[in-house]
Coordinates of C-alpha atoms in Angstrom, one line a residue:
Chain A
K1148 CA 0.0 0.0 0.0
Q1149 CA 1.3 3.5 -0.9
E1150 CA 2.6 5.5 2.0
V1151 CA 3.7 9.1 1.9
T1152 CA 6.2 10.5 4.4
Q1153 CA 7.2 14.1 5.0
I1154 CA 10.3 15.0 7.0
P1155 CA 10.8 17.1 9.1
A1156 CA 7.4 17.5 10.8
A1157 CA 8.3 21.1 11.7
L1158 CA 10.8 23.6 10.5
S1159 CA 11.8 27.1 11.7
V1160 CA 13.9 29.5 9.5
P1161 CA 14.7 33.2 9.5
E1162 CA 13.2 35.4 6.8
G1163 CA 15.1 35.4 3.5
E1164 CA 16.4 31.9 3.8
N1165 CA 16.0 29.4 0.9
L1166 CA 14.6 26.1 2.1
V1167 CA 13.6 22.6 0.9
L1168 CA 10.7 20.5 2.1
N1169 CA 10.9 16.7 1.5
C1170 CA 8.3 14.2 0.5
S1171 CA 8.9 10.5 0.0
F1172 CA 6.5 7.7 -1.2
T1173 CA 6.9 4.0 -1.1
D1174 CA 5.5 3.0 -4.5
S1175 CA 7.2 4.7 -7.5
A1176 CA 4.2 3.9 -9.8
I1177 CA 2.3 7.1 -9.3
Y1178 CA 0.1 9.1 -11.7
N1179 CA 0.9 12.5 -10.3
L1180 CA 1.9 14.4 -7.2
Q1181 CA 0.5 17.6 -5.7
W1182 CA 1.8 20.0 -3.1
F1183 CA -0.7 22.0 -1.0
R1184 CA -0.5 24.7 1.6
Q1185 CA -2.8 24.8 4.7
D1186 CA -3.2 27.7 7.0
P1187 CA -4.5 27.0 10.6
G1188 CA -8.2 26.1 10.6
K1189 CA -8.4 26.5 6.8
G1190 CA -8.8 24.4 3.7
L1191 CA -6.0 23.4 1.4
T1192 CA -4.6 25.6 -1.3
S1193 CA -3.1 23.8 -4.3
L1194 CA 0.5 25.0 -5.0
L1195 CA 1.9 22.8 -7.7
L1196 CA 0.9 19.6 -9.6
I1197 CA 3.5 17.4 -11.2
Q1198 CA 2.5 14.7 -13.6
S1199 CA 4.4 11.5 -13.6
S1200 CA 6.1 12.3 -16.9
Q1201 CA 7.4 15.7 -15.6
R1202 CA 10.6 16.4 -13.5
E1203 CA 9.6 19.7 -12.0
Q1204 CA 7.1 22.6 -11.9
T1205 CA 7.6 26.2 -10.9
S1206 CA 5.3 28.9 -9.7
G1207 CA 6.8 32.2 -8.5
R1208 CA 9.2 31.4 -5.6
L1209 CA 8.2 27.8 -5.5
N1210 CA 9.8 24.9 -7.4
A1211 CA 8.7 21.3 -7.0
S1212 CA 10.8 18.4 -8.3
L1213 CA 9.9 14.8 -8.8
D1214 CA 12.1 11.7 -8.9
K1215 CA 9.8 8.8 -9.4
S1216 CA 12.6 6.2 -9.4
S1217 CA 13.7 7.1 -5.9
G1218 CA 10.2 7.9 -4.6
R1219 CA 11.0 11.5 -3.7
S1220 CA 9.7 15.0 -4.3
T1221 CA 11.0 18.3 -3.0
L1222 CA 9.4 21.7 -2.6
Y1223 CA 11.9 24.5 -2.8
I1224 CA 10.9 27.9 -1.4
A1225 CA 13.2 30.8 -2.4
A1226 CA 13.7 33.8 -0.2
S1227 CA 11.2 32.8 2.5
Q1228 CA 8.8 35.3 4.0
P1229 CA 6.8 35.3 7.2
G1230 CA 3.7 34.9 5.0
D1231 CA 5.0 31.5 4.0
S1232 CA 4.4 30.2 7.5
A1233 CA 1.9 27.4 7.1
T1234 CA 1.7 23.6 6.9
Y1235 CA 2.8 22.1 3.6
L1236 CA 1.2 18.8 2.5
C1237 CA 2.4 16.5 -0.2
A1238 CA 0.0 14.0 -1.8
V1239 CA 0.3 11.4 -4.5
R1240 CA -2.3 9.9 -6.9
P1241 CA -1.6 6.2 -7.4
E1242 CA -3.6 5.9 -10.7
A1243 CA -5.9 8.0 -12.8
G1244 CA -9.3 7.9 -11.3
T1245 CA -8.1 7.3 -7.7
A1246 CA -8.0 9.8 -4.8
L1247 CA -4.9 11.4 -3.3
I1248 CA -2.9 9.8 -0.6
F1249 CA -1.5 12.5 1.8
G1250 CA 1.5 12.8 4.0
K1251 CA 1.2 14.4 7.4
G1252 CA 2.7 17.6 6.4
T1253 CA 5.6 19.9 7.4
T1254 CA 4.7 22.9 9.5
L1255 CA 6.9 25.8 8.5
S1256 CA 7.5 28.9 10.6
V1257 CA 9.4 31.9 9.1
S1258 CA 10.5 34.5 11.5
S1259 CA 11.1 38.2 10.7
Chain B
D1198 CA -16.8 33.6 -8.4
G1199 CA -16.0 29.9 -8.9
G1200 CA -15.1 27.7 -6.0
I1201 CA -16.1 25.1 -3.4
T1202 CA -18.3 26.0 -0.5
Q1203 CA -18.8 24.0 2.7
S1204 CA -21.4 24.7 5.4
P1205 CA -21.6 25.1 8.2
K1206 CA -18.1 26.2 9.2
Y1207 CA -18.7 24.8 12.8
L1208 CA -21.1 22.0 13.7
F1209 CA -21.9 20.5 17.1
R1210 CA -23.4 17.0 17.4
K1211 CA -24.9 15.3 20.4
E1212 CA -24.3 11.6 21.0
G1213 CA -26.6 9.5 18.8
Q1214 CA -27.4 12.2 16.3
N1215 CA -26.9 12.1 12.5
V1216 CA -25.6 15.3 11.0
T1217 CA -25.1 16.3 7.3
L1218 CA -22.3 18.4 6.0
S1219 CA -22.9 20.4 2.9
C1220 CA -20.4 20.7 -0.1
E1221 CA -21.3 22.6 -3.2
Q1222 CA -19.1 23.5 -6.2
N1223 CA -19.7 25.7 -9.2
L1224 CA -16.5 24.7 -11.0
N1225 CA -18.4 22.2 -13.3
H1226 CA -16.1 19.4 -11.9
D1227 CA -17.1 15.8 -12.3
A1228 CA -15.2 14.3 -9.4
M1229 CA -15.8 15.2 -5.7
Y1230 CA -14.2 13.9 -2.5
W1231 CA -14.6 13.9 1.2
Y1232 CA -11.6 13.8 3.6
R1233 CA -11.2 13.8 7.3
Q1234 CA -8.3 15.5 9.1
D1235 CA -7.3 14.8 12.7
P1236 CA -4.7 16.8 14.6
G1237 CA -1.2 15.8 13.5
Q1238 CA -2.5 13.5 10.9
G1239 CA -2.7 13.6 7.2
L1240 CA -6.0 13.7 5.3
R1241 CA -7.8 10.4 5.1
L1242 CA -10.3 9.6 2.4
I1243 CA -13.9 8.9 3.4
Y1244 CA -15.8 8.7 0.1
Y1245 CA -15.3 9.9 -3.5
S1246 CA -17.5 10.3 -6.5
Q1247 CA -16.3 10.3 -10.1
I1248 CA -19.6 11.2 -11.6
V1249 CA -23.3 11.9 -10.7
N1250 CA -25.1 8.9 -9.1
D1251 CA -21.9 7.1 -8.5
F1252 CA -19.6 7.0 -5.5
Q1253 CA -16.9 4.7 -3.9
K1254 CA -15.8 4.1 -0.3
G1255 CA -12.5 5.4 0.8
D1256 CA -10.3 4.2 3.6
I1257 CA -12.5 5.1 6.5
A1258 CA -16.1 5.0 5.1
E1259 CA -17.6 3.2 8.2
G1260 CA -20.2 5.4 9.9
Y1261 CA -20.5 7.8 7.0
S1262 CA -22.8 8.0 4.0
V1263 CA -23.0 10.2 0.9
S1264 CA -25.2 10.9 -2.1
R1265 CA -24.4 12.5 -5.5
E1266 CA -27.8 13.4 -7.1
K1267 CA -26.5 16.6 -8.7
K1268 CA -23.1 17.4 -10.3
E1269 CA -22.5 20.4 -8.0
S1270 CA -23.4 18.8 -4.7
F1271 CA -21.9 16.0 -2.6
P1272 CA -23.3 16.0 1.0
L1273 CA -21.8 13.9 3.7
T1274 CA -23.8 12.4 6.5
V1275 CA -22.1 11.5 9.7
T1276 CA -24.2 8.8 11.4
S1277 CA -24.5 7.7 15.0
A1278 CA -22.5 4.6 14.0
Q1279 CA -19.3 6.8 13.7
K1280 CA -17.9 6.4 17.1
N1281 CA -15.3 9.2 17.0
P1282 CA -16.6 11.9 14.6
T1283 CA -14.9 14.9 16.1
A1284 CA -12.6 16.1 13.3
F1285 CA -12.1 18.7 10.5
Y1286 CA -13.9 17.6 7.3
L1287 CA -12.7 18.8 3.9
C1288 CA -14.5 18.5 0.6
A1289 CA -12.6 18.6 -2.7
S1290 CA -13.2 18.4 -6.4
S1291 CA -11.3 17.9 -9.6
I1292 CA -12.3 18.5 -13.2
S1293 CA -12.5 14.7 -13.7
A1294 CA -10.9 11.6 -12.4
G1295 CA -8.9 11.3 -15.5
W1296 CA -6.0 13.1 -17.0
Y1297 CA -5.8 16.7 -15.8
N1298 CA -7.1 16.2 -12.2
E1299 CA -5.7 18.9 -10.0
Q1300 CA -7.7 18.8 -6.8
F1301 CA -9.2 21.9 -5.2
F1302 CA -10.4 22.1 -1.6
G1303 CA -13.2 23.9 0.2
P1304 CA -12.7 25.8 3.5
G1305 CA -13.7 22.8 5.7
T1306 CA -16.3 22.1 8.5
R1307 CA -15.2 21.5 12.0
L1308 CA -17.4 18.9 13.7
T1309 CA -17.4 18.5 17.5
V1310 CA -19.3 15.9 19.4
L1311 CA -20.7 17.2 22.7

């Protein structure tokens, strides 16, 4: 059964630092992978979607990479800001037509 | 303004009661999903529907029921058979269950059992 792991569970950095969030999955046969942001008590906001045939996706200061063979994805955040403080969730879709399987998330705190 | 709405934002249930959580979307998406989130846990799938009048159980469907009579609506009923229903419930949708299927989420409903 597919399992998704995110390490570390929490991360604190000073403003301006570049950082990487990690996501690993046990079965490399995935359809796509999606990164989300969740603010406390709120729903999830989609950040980036990477199809299985892609290696990376970029949106503004965010860059997500995918290495299916090693079962890993990273979310790179450049020049972090206090407004980036949130929980970041990684999720994989095993096959077309199936629902997402989520990791437990990494809670990021960026101090000014 | 397109999006997913969930109501109510907060819901309180007494022991033995059934309650229904509303999820509506005006994105013209075919697929809709219900997830449950507990503190410190990832989201777990309760039910999903790929098309009107069709739905499938997820990993934790026991004690829950759904219907999909209209494309834009996917209500979730938490029955008295669900022994630990206190959680944050999130509804999501995607354009289809097929190729381009980025998933979008509503704001959530927090259910508390009194």
